[in-house]
PDB file of C-alpha atoms in Angstrom:
ATOM      1  CA  GLU U 657     -11.757  -3.698  10.307  1.00  0.00           C
ATOM      2  CA  VAL U 658     -12.502  -5.525   7.193  1.00  0.00           C
ATOM      3  CA  GLN U 659      -9.541  -6.072   4.957  1.00  0.00           C
ATOM      4  CA  LEU U 660      -8.870  -7.907   1.846  1.00  0.00           C
ATOM      5  CA  ALA U 661      -5.212  -8.771   0.421  1.00  0.00           C
ATOM      6  CA  GLU U 662      -4.607 -10.535  -2.705  1.00  0.00           C
ATOM      7  CA  SER U 663      -1.370 -12.059  -3.877  1.00  0.00           C
ATOM      8  CA  GLY U 664      -0.138 -14.535  -6.585  1.00  0.00           C
ATOM      9  CA  GLY U 665      -0.137 -12.451  -9.697  1.00  0.00           C
ATOM     10  CA  GLY U 666       2.857 -12.253 -12.010  1.00  0.00           C
ATOM     11  CA  LEU U 667       4.111 -12.945 -15.517  1.00  0.00           C
ATOM     12  CA  ILE U 668       2.874 -16.081 -16.941  1.00  0.00           C
ATOM     13  CA  GLN U 669       3.159 -17.504 -20.480  1.00  0.00           C
ATOM     14  CA  PRO U 670       0.034 -18.320 -22.526  1.00  0.00           C
ATOM     15  CA  GLY U 671      -1.258 -21.772 -21.617  1.00  0.00           C
ATOM     16  CA  GLY U 672       0.192 -21.457 -18.262  1.00  0.00           C
ATOM     17  CA  SER U 673      -1.509 -21.733 -14.650  1.00  0.00           C
ATOM     18  CA  LEU U 674      -1.429 -19.491 -11.865  1.00  0.00           C
ATOM     19  CA  THR U 675      -3.298 -19.431  -8.537  1.00  0.00           C
ATOM     20  CA  LEU U 676      -4.358 -16.148  -6.872  1.00  0.00           C
ATOM     21  CA  SER U 677      -4.920 -15.817  -3.007  1.00  0.00           C
ATOM     22  CA  CYS U 678      -7.149 -13.298  -0.894  1.00  0.00           C
ATOM     23  CA  VAL U 679      -6.490 -13.222   2.665  1.00  0.00           C
ATOM     24  CA  ALA U 680      -9.456 -11.808   4.439  1.00  0.00           C
ATOM     25  CA  SER U 681      -9.452 -10.198   7.989  1.00  0.00           C
ATOM     26  CA  GLY U 682     -12.129  -8.716  10.012  1.00  0.00           C
ATOM     27  CA  PHE U 683     -14.892 -11.026   8.951  1.00  0.00           C
ATOM     28  CA  THR U 684     -15.456 -14.801   7.988  1.00  0.00           C
ATOM     29  CA  VAL U 685     -14.781 -15.748   4.264  1.00  0.00           C
ATOM     30  CA  SER U 686     -17.108 -18.822   4.532  1.00  0.00           C
ATOM     31  CA  ASN U 687     -19.971 -16.857   5.833  1.00  0.00           C
ATOM     32  CA  ASN U 688     -20.139 -14.459   2.985  1.00  0.00           C
ATOM     33  CA  TYR U 689     -20.316 -14.332  -0.752  1.00  0.00           C
ATOM     34  CA  MET U 690     -16.987 -13.683  -2.346  1.00  0.00           C
ATOM     35  CA  SER U 691     -16.127 -12.697  -5.867  1.00  0.00           C
ATOM     36  CA  TRP U 692     -13.231 -12.028  -8.206  1.00  0.00           C
ATOM     37  CA  VAL U 693     -13.492  -9.025 -10.426  1.00  0.00           C
ATOM     38  CA  ARG U 694     -10.811  -8.067 -13.053  1.00  0.00           C
ATOM     39  CA  GLN U 695      -9.857  -4.956 -15.021  1.00  0.00           C
ATOM     40  CA  ALA U 696      -7.659  -5.417 -18.104  1.00  0.00           C
ATOM     41  CA  PRO U 697      -5.371  -2.539 -18.930  1.00  0.00           C
ATOM     42  CA  GLY U 698      -7.369   0.468 -20.191  1.00  0.00           C
ATOM     43  CA  LYS U 699     -10.604  -1.573 -19.810  1.00  0.00           C
ATOM     44  CA  GLY U 700     -13.601  -1.382 -17.587  1.00  0.00           C
ATOM     45  CA  LEU U 701     -14.381  -3.847 -14.813  1.00  0.00           C
ATOM     46  CA  GLU U 702     -15.355  -7.374 -15.431  1.00  0.00           C
ATOM     47  CA  TRP U 703     -17.119  -9.750 -12.950  1.00  0.00           C
ATOM     48  CA  VAL U 704     -15.156 -13.315 -13.100  1.00  0.00           C
ATOM     49  CA  SER U 705     -16.597 -15.569 -10.491  1.00  0.00           C
ATOM     50  CA  VAL U 706     -18.355 -16.067  -7.118  1.00  0.00           C
ATOM     51  CA  ILE U 707     -18.438 -18.532  -4.396  1.00  0.00           C
ATOM     52  CA  TYR U 708     -21.537 -18.575  -2.105  1.00  0.00           C
ATOM     53  CA  SER U 709     -21.438 -19.202   1.706  1.00  0.00           C
ATOM     54  CA  GLY U 710     -23.081 -22.527   0.902  1.00  0.00           C
ATOM     55  CA  GLY U 711     -20.338 -23.357  -1.495  1.00  0.00           C
ATOM     56  CA  SER U 712     -22.116 -22.924  -4.747  1.00  0.00           C
ATOM     57  CA  THR U 713     -19.942 -21.358  -7.571  1.00  0.00           C
ATOM     58  CA  PHE U 714     -20.753 -19.321 -10.624  1.00  0.00           C
ATOM     59  CA  TYR U 715     -18.385 -17.992 -13.458  1.00  0.00           C
ATOM     60  CA  ALA U 716     -18.315 -15.688 -16.459  1.00  0.00           C
ATOM     61  CA  ASP U 717     -18.501 -17.583 -19.807  1.00  0.00           C
ATOM     62  CA  SER U 718     -15.137 -16.049 -20.590  1.00  0.00           C
ATOM     63  CA  VAL U 719     -13.434 -18.089 -17.800  1.00  0.00           C
ATOM     64  CA  LYS U 720     -15.777 -21.108 -17.367  1.00  0.00           C
ATOM     65  CA  GLY U 721     -13.789 -24.364 -17.653  1.00  0.00           C
ATOM     66  CA  ARG U 722     -10.521 -22.583 -17.131  1.00  0.00           C
ATOM     67  CA  PHE U 723     -10.863 -20.967 -13.814  1.00  0.00           C
ATOM     68  CA  THR U 724     -11.817 -22.455 -10.376  1.00  0.00           C
ATOM     69  CA  ILE U 725     -12.824 -20.367  -7.273  1.00  0.00           C
ATOM     70  CA  SER U 726     -12.296 -21.866  -3.790  1.00  0.00           C
ATOM     71  CA  ARG U 727     -11.769 -21.027  -0.253  1.00  0.00           C
ATOM     72  CA  ASP U 728      -9.680 -22.377   2.612  1.00  0.00           C
ATOM     73  CA  ASN U 729     -11.995 -21.859   5.757  1.00  0.00           C
ATOM     74  CA  SER U 730      -8.915 -22.416   8.211  1.00  0.00           C
ATOM     75  CA  ARG U 731      -6.797 -19.839   6.647  1.00  0.00           C
ATOM     76  CA  ASN U 732      -9.798 -17.594   5.946  1.00  0.00           C
ATOM     77  CA  THR U 733      -8.624 -17.329   2.229  1.00  0.00           C
ATOM     78  CA  LEU U 734     -10.251 -17.115  -1.056  1.00  0.00           C
ATOM     79  CA  PHE U 735      -8.503 -18.451  -4.109  1.00  0.00           C
ATOM     80  CA  LEU U 736      -8.717 -18.248  -7.906  1.00  0.00           C
ATOM     81  CA  GLN U 737      -6.887 -21.130  -9.728  1.00  0.00           C
ATOM     82  CA  MET U 738      -6.393 -19.912 -13.269  1.00  0.00           C
ATOM     83  CA  ASN U 739      -5.461 -22.695 -16.122  1.00  0.00           C
ATOM     84  CA  SER U 740      -5.076 -22.342 -19.686  1.00  0.00           C
ATOM     85  CA  LEU U 741      -4.365 -18.631 -19.614  1.00  0.00           C
ATOM     86  CA  ARG U 742      -4.757 -16.500 -22.555  1.00  0.00           C
ATOM     87  CA  VAL U 743      -3.349 -13.033 -23.376  1.00  0.00           C
ATOM     88  CA  GLU U 744      -6.796 -11.545 -22.897  1.00  0.00           C
ATOM     89  CA  ASP U 745      -6.787 -12.899 -19.135  1.00  0.00           C
ATOM     90  CA  THR U 746      -4.113  -9.905 -18.595  1.00  0.00           C
ATOM     91  CA  ALA U 747      -5.607  -7.807 -15.850  1.00  0.00           C
ATOM     92  CA  VAL U 748      -5.628  -6.594 -12.373  1.00  0.00           C
ATOM     93  CA  TYR U 749      -7.740  -9.053 -10.459  1.00  0.00           C
ATOM     94  CA  TYR U 750      -9.630  -7.787  -7.359  1.00  0.00           C
ATOM     95  CA  CYS U 751     -11.191 -10.038  -4.620  1.00  0.00           C
ATOM     96  CA  ALA U 752     -14.509  -8.510  -3.421  1.00  0.00           C
ATOM     97  CA  ARG U 753     -16.915  -9.168  -0.615  1.00  0.00           C
ATOM     98  CA  GLY U 754     -20.608  -9.618  -1.500  1.00  0.00           C
ATOM     99  CA  SER U 755     -22.794  -7.327   0.818  1.00  0.00           C
ATOM    100  CA  VAL U 756     -25.491  -8.786   2.967  1.00  0.00           C
ATOM    101  CA  THR U 757     -27.950  -6.713   1.042  1.00  0.00           C
ATOM    102  CA  GLY U 758     -27.157  -8.873  -2.045  1.00  0.00           C
ATOM    103  CA  PRO U 759     -24.105 -11.099  -3.297  1.00  0.00           C
ATOM    104  CA  GLY U 760     -23.679  -8.744  -6.235  1.00  0.00           C
ATOM    105  CA  TYR U 761     -23.144  -5.753  -4.251  1.00  0.00           C
ATOM    106  CA  PHE U 762     -19.466  -5.621  -3.452  1.00  0.00           C
ATOM    107  CA  ASP U 763     -19.033  -3.681  -0.194  1.00  0.00           C
ATOM    108  CA  PHE U 764     -15.143  -4.243   0.309  1.00  0.00           C
ATOM    109  CA  TRP U 765     -12.342  -4.733  -2.239  1.00  0.00           C
ATOM    110  CA  GLY U 766      -8.683  -5.943  -2.077  1.00  0.00           C
ATOM    111  CA  GLN U 767      -6.107  -3.651  -3.627  1.00  0.00           C
ATOM    112  CA  GLY U 768      -5.740  -6.125  -6.582  1.00  0.00           C
ATOM    113  CA  THR U 769      -2.822  -8.191  -8.000  1.00  0.00           C
ATOM    114  CA  LEU U 770      -1.592  -7.917 -11.610  1.00  0.00           C
ATOM    115  CA  VAL U 771      -1.698 -10.955 -13.862  1.00  0.00           C
ATOM    116  CA  THR U 772       0.414 -10.545 -17.074  1.00  0.00           C
ATOM    117  CA  VAL U 773      -0.061 -13.364 -19.826  1.00  0.00           C
ATOM    118  CA  SER U 774       2.531 -12.928 -22.467  1.00  0.00           C
ATOM    119  CA  SER U 775       5.151 -14.875 -24.221  1.00  0.00           C
TER     120      SER U 775
ATOM    121  CA  ASP L 358     -26.328 -11.395 -20.511  1.00  0.00           C
ATOM    122  CA  ILE L 359     -27.461  -8.026 -19.319  1.00  0.00           C
ATOM    123  CA  GLN L 360     -25.870  -5.147 -21.098  1.00  0.00           C
ATOM    124  CA  MET L 361     -25.195  -2.035 -19.032  1.00  0.00           C
ATOM    125  CA  THR L 362     -24.663   1.274 -20.997  1.00  0.00           C
ATOM    126  CA  GLN L 363     -23.530   4.330 -19.377  1.00  0.00           C
ATOM    127  CA  SER L 364     -23.669   7.899 -20.831  1.00  0.00           C
ATOM    128  CA  PRO L 365     -21.669   9.913 -21.235  1.00  0.00           C
ATOM    129  CA  SER L 366     -18.416   7.943 -21.635  1.00  0.00           C
ATOM    130  CA  SER L 367     -16.546  11.038 -20.624  1.00  0.00           C
ATOM    131  CA  MET L 368     -17.197  14.454 -19.262  1.00  0.00           C
ATOM    132  CA  SER L 369     -15.612  17.518 -17.828  1.00  0.00           C
ATOM    133  CA  ALA L 370     -16.780  19.501 -15.007  1.00  0.00           C
ATOM    134  CA  SER L 371     -15.757  22.163 -12.470  1.00  0.00           C
ATOM    135  CA  VAL L 372     -15.601  21.912  -8.680  1.00  0.00           C
ATOM    136  CA  GLY L 373     -19.048  22.853  -7.259  1.00  0.00           C
ATOM    137  CA  ASP L 374     -21.008  21.581 -10.442  1.00  0.00           C
ATOM    138  CA  ARG L 375     -23.891  19.282 -10.191  1.00  0.00           C
ATOM    139  CA  VAL L 376     -23.328  16.252 -12.419  1.00  0.00           C
ATOM    140  CA  THR L 377     -25.516  13.247 -13.561  1.00  0.00           C
ATOM    141  CA  ILE L 378     -24.476  10.213 -15.120  1.00  0.00           C
ATOM    142  CA  THR L 379     -26.933   7.698 -16.689  1.00  0.00           C
ATOM    143  CA  CYS L 380     -26.834   4.013 -16.853  1.00  0.00           C
ATOM    144  CA  ARG L 381     -29.369   1.889 -18.890  1.00  0.00           C
ATOM    145  CA  ALA L 382     -29.935  -1.801 -18.682  1.00  0.00           C
ATOM    146  CA  SER L 383     -30.600  -3.972 -21.772  1.00  0.00           C
ATOM    147  CA  GLN L 384     -33.524  -5.640 -19.721  1.00  0.00           C
ATOM    148  CA  GLY L 385     -35.330  -4.883 -16.540  1.00  0.00           C
ATOM    149  CA  ILE L 386     -33.270  -5.417 -13.339  1.00  0.00           C
ATOM    150  CA  SER L 387     -35.783  -3.828 -10.635  1.00  0.00           C
ATOM    151  CA  SER L 388     -33.316  -1.947  -8.331  1.00  0.00           C
ATOM    152  CA  TRP L 389     -30.464  -4.351  -8.671  1.00  0.00           C
ATOM    153  CA  LEU L 390     -27.942  -1.702  -9.312  1.00  0.00           C
ATOM    154  CA  ALA L 391     -24.694  -0.321  -7.855  1.00  0.00           C
ATOM    155  CA  TRP L 392     -22.378   2.479  -8.599  1.00  0.00           C
ATOM    156  CA  TYR L 393     -18.669   2.462  -7.997  1.00  0.00           C
ATOM    157  CA  GLN L 394     -15.872   5.021  -8.019  1.00  0.00           C
ATOM    158  CA  LYS L 395     -12.646   3.944  -9.554  1.00  0.00           C
ATOM    159  CA  LYS L 396      -9.276   5.886  -9.381  1.00  0.00           C
ATOM    160  CA  PRO L 397      -6.144   4.641 -11.131  1.00  0.00           C
ATOM    161  CA  GLY L 398      -4.137   2.218  -9.095  1.00  0.00           C
ATOM    162  CA  LYS L 399      -6.906   1.965  -6.411  1.00  0.00           C
ATOM    163  CA  ALA L 400      -9.595  -0.397  -5.715  1.00  0.00           C
ATOM    164  CA  PRO L 401     -13.106   0.382  -6.597  1.00  0.00           C
ATOM    165  CA  LYS L 402     -15.046   2.298  -4.126  1.00  0.00           C
ATOM    166  CA  PRO L 403     -18.599   1.300  -3.578  1.00  0.00           C
ATOM    167  CA  LEU L 404     -20.848   4.355  -3.636  1.00  0.00           C
ATOM    168  CA  ILE L 405     -24.738   3.108  -3.960  1.00  0.00           C
ATOM    169  CA  TYR L 406     -26.356  -0.198  -3.888  1.00  0.00           C
ATOM    170  CA  ALA L 407     -29.910  -1.130  -4.512  1.00  0.00           C
ATOM    171  CA  ALA L 408     -30.150   1.841  -7.023  1.00  0.00           C
ATOM    172  CA  SER L 409     -30.598   4.350  -4.346  1.00  0.00           C
ATOM    173  CA  SER L 410     -28.996   3.479  -1.035  1.00  0.00           C
ATOM    174  CA  LEU L 411     -25.859   5.167  -0.020  1.00  0.00           C
ATOM    175  CA  GLN L 412     -23.029   2.995   1.261  1.00  0.00           C
ATOM    176  CA  SER L 413     -21.680   3.674   4.670  1.00  0.00           C
ATOM    177  CA  GLY L 414     -19.316   6.530   4.712  1.00  0.00           C
ATOM    178  CA  VAL L 415     -20.045   7.814   1.351  1.00  0.00           C
ATOM    179  CA  PRO L 416     -20.762  11.675   1.386  1.00  0.00           C
ATOM    180  CA  SER L 417     -24.439  12.752   0.958  1.00  0.00           C
ATOM    181  CA  ARG L 418     -23.539  14.618  -2.183  1.00  0.00           C
ATOM    182  CA  PHE L 419     -23.807  11.237  -3.852  1.00  0.00           C
ATOM    183  CA  SER L 420     -27.245  10.014  -4.669  1.00  0.00           C
ATOM    184  CA  GLY L 421     -28.740   7.415  -7.092  1.00  0.00           C
ATOM    185  CA  SER L 422     -32.233   6.875  -8.474  1.00  0.00           C
ATOM    186  CA  GLY L 423     -33.855   4.744 -10.861  1.00  0.00           C
ATOM    187  CA  SER L 424     -35.395   1.394 -11.453  1.00  0.00           C
ATOM    188  CA  GLY L 425     -36.248  -1.196 -14.141  1.00  0.00           C
ATOM    189  CA  THR L 426     -33.903  -0.189 -16.877  1.00  0.00           C
ATOM    190  CA  ASP L 427     -32.948   3.525 -16.330  1.00  0.00           C
ATOM    191  CA  PHE L 428     -30.740   4.634 -13.502  1.00  0.00           C
ATOM    192  CA  THR L 429     -28.813   7.906 -12.545  1.00  0.00           C
ATOM    193  CA  LEU L 430     -25.878   8.742 -10.388  1.00  0.00           C
ATOM    194  CA  THR L 431     -25.752  12.450  -9.239  1.00  0.00           C
ATOM    195  CA  ILE L 432     -23.019  14.387  -7.545  1.00  0.00           C
ATOM    196  CA  SER L 433     -24.685  17.467  -6.218  1.00  0.00           C
ATOM    197  CA  SER L 434     -21.553  19.457  -5.822  1.00  0.00           C
ATOM    198  CA  LEU L 435     -18.375  18.160  -7.263  1.00  0.00           C
ATOM    199  CA  GLN L 436     -15.346  18.235  -5.001  1.00  0.00           C
ATOM    200  CA  PRO L 437     -11.765  17.799  -6.296  1.00  0.00           C
ATOM    201  CA  GLU L 438     -11.522  14.243  -4.846  1.00  0.00           C
ATOM    202  CA  ASP L 439     -14.579  13.252  -7.075  1.00  0.00           C
ATOM    203  CA  PHE L 440     -12.723  13.439 -10.388  1.00  0.00           C
ATOM    204  CA  ALA L 441     -12.469   9.727 -11.191  1.00  0.00           C
ATOM    205  CA  THR L 442     -14.307   6.996 -13.487  1.00  0.00           C
ATOM    206  CA  TYR L 443     -17.659   5.827 -12.360  1.00  0.00           C
ATOM    207  CA  TYR L 444     -19.075   2.339 -13.217  1.00  0.00           C
ATOM    208  CA  CYS L 445     -22.467   0.951 -12.830  1.00  0.00           C
ATOM    209  CA  GLN L 446     -23.182  -2.709 -12.185  1.00  0.00           C
ATOM    210  CA  GLN L 447     -26.172  -4.863 -12.308  1.00  0.00           C
ATOM    211  CA  ALA L 448     -26.528  -7.409  -9.432  1.00  0.00           C
ATOM    212  CA  ASN L 449     -29.858  -8.998 -10.924  1.00  0.00           C
ATOM    213  CA  SER L 450     -28.493 -11.937 -12.587  1.00  0.00           C
ATOM    214  CA  PHE L 451     -25.454 -13.855 -13.632  1.00  0.00           C
ATOM    215  CA  PRO L 452     -23.085 -12.632 -15.052  1.00  0.00           C
ATOM    216  CA  TYR L 453     -22.891  -9.601 -13.065  1.00  0.00           C
ATOM    217  CA  THR L 454     -22.040  -6.890 -15.687  1.00  0.00           C
ATOM    218  CA  PHE L 455     -20.625  -3.370 -15.411  1.00  0.00           C
ATOM    219  CA  GLY L 456     -21.105  -0.388 -17.730  1.00  0.00           C
ATOM    220  CA  GLN L 457     -18.327   0.827 -19.785  1.00  0.00           C
ATOM    221  CA  GLY L 458     -17.391   3.524 -17.249  1.00  0.00           C
ATOM    222  CA  THR L 459     -17.762   7.347 -17.183  1.00  0.00           C
ATOM    223  CA  LYS L 460     -14.559   9.225 -16.835  1.00  0.00           C
ATOM    224  CA  LEU L 461     -15.060  12.475 -15.052  1.00  0.00           C
ATOM    225  CA  GLU L 462     -12.424  15.102 -15.738  1.00  0.00           C
ATOM    226  CA  ILE L 463     -11.735  18.548 -14.399  1.00  0.00           C
ATOM    227  CA  LYS L 464     -12.666  21.447 -16.754  1.00  0.00           C
TER     228      LYS L 464
END
């Protein structure tokens, strides 16, 4: 059974750093497209970043230069390192697997982890 | 960036109703479109990919259509568990973008 479990969220001050983790089971992270998607309180969904099976990475303009997506193949885990955090980064962050039919079709999602950026 | 616009933003309907939600892309995306159902405190649930293909396990009362810039999600007969917010999303190019959502409420 495919499962994704995020962790690492919490309360952080503006300008701070945080690393989110997403442990996968039932499939191999390194063989799939893996994305992070977020939802700010009361807002819609926003795609954040993707890492391809080959290792290529792409980011939304709103996080480019501040966030880094990566994976640890030995732990079958996806990461999102977030630096220079802003109040507007406050959101529930989901990891999601890209489908074999297209990297932008997210067929499995984690339950999300809440990041709150506030002083 | 490709902008996705959904209509309506909210609607109310009754159990058994047929409901249609529309999604328009600011430029052509062929059939690179997905639909998701979102309930508070839950992860988004994938419903449709490639504009009209049903995700595994999704009831057949859900259907999608369209290509290019105009797309629709139809629920043929609303069930109590279908009251939620629905999002379209383009998967044609980076950055992937979502519509603003359509909140479906019980009448």
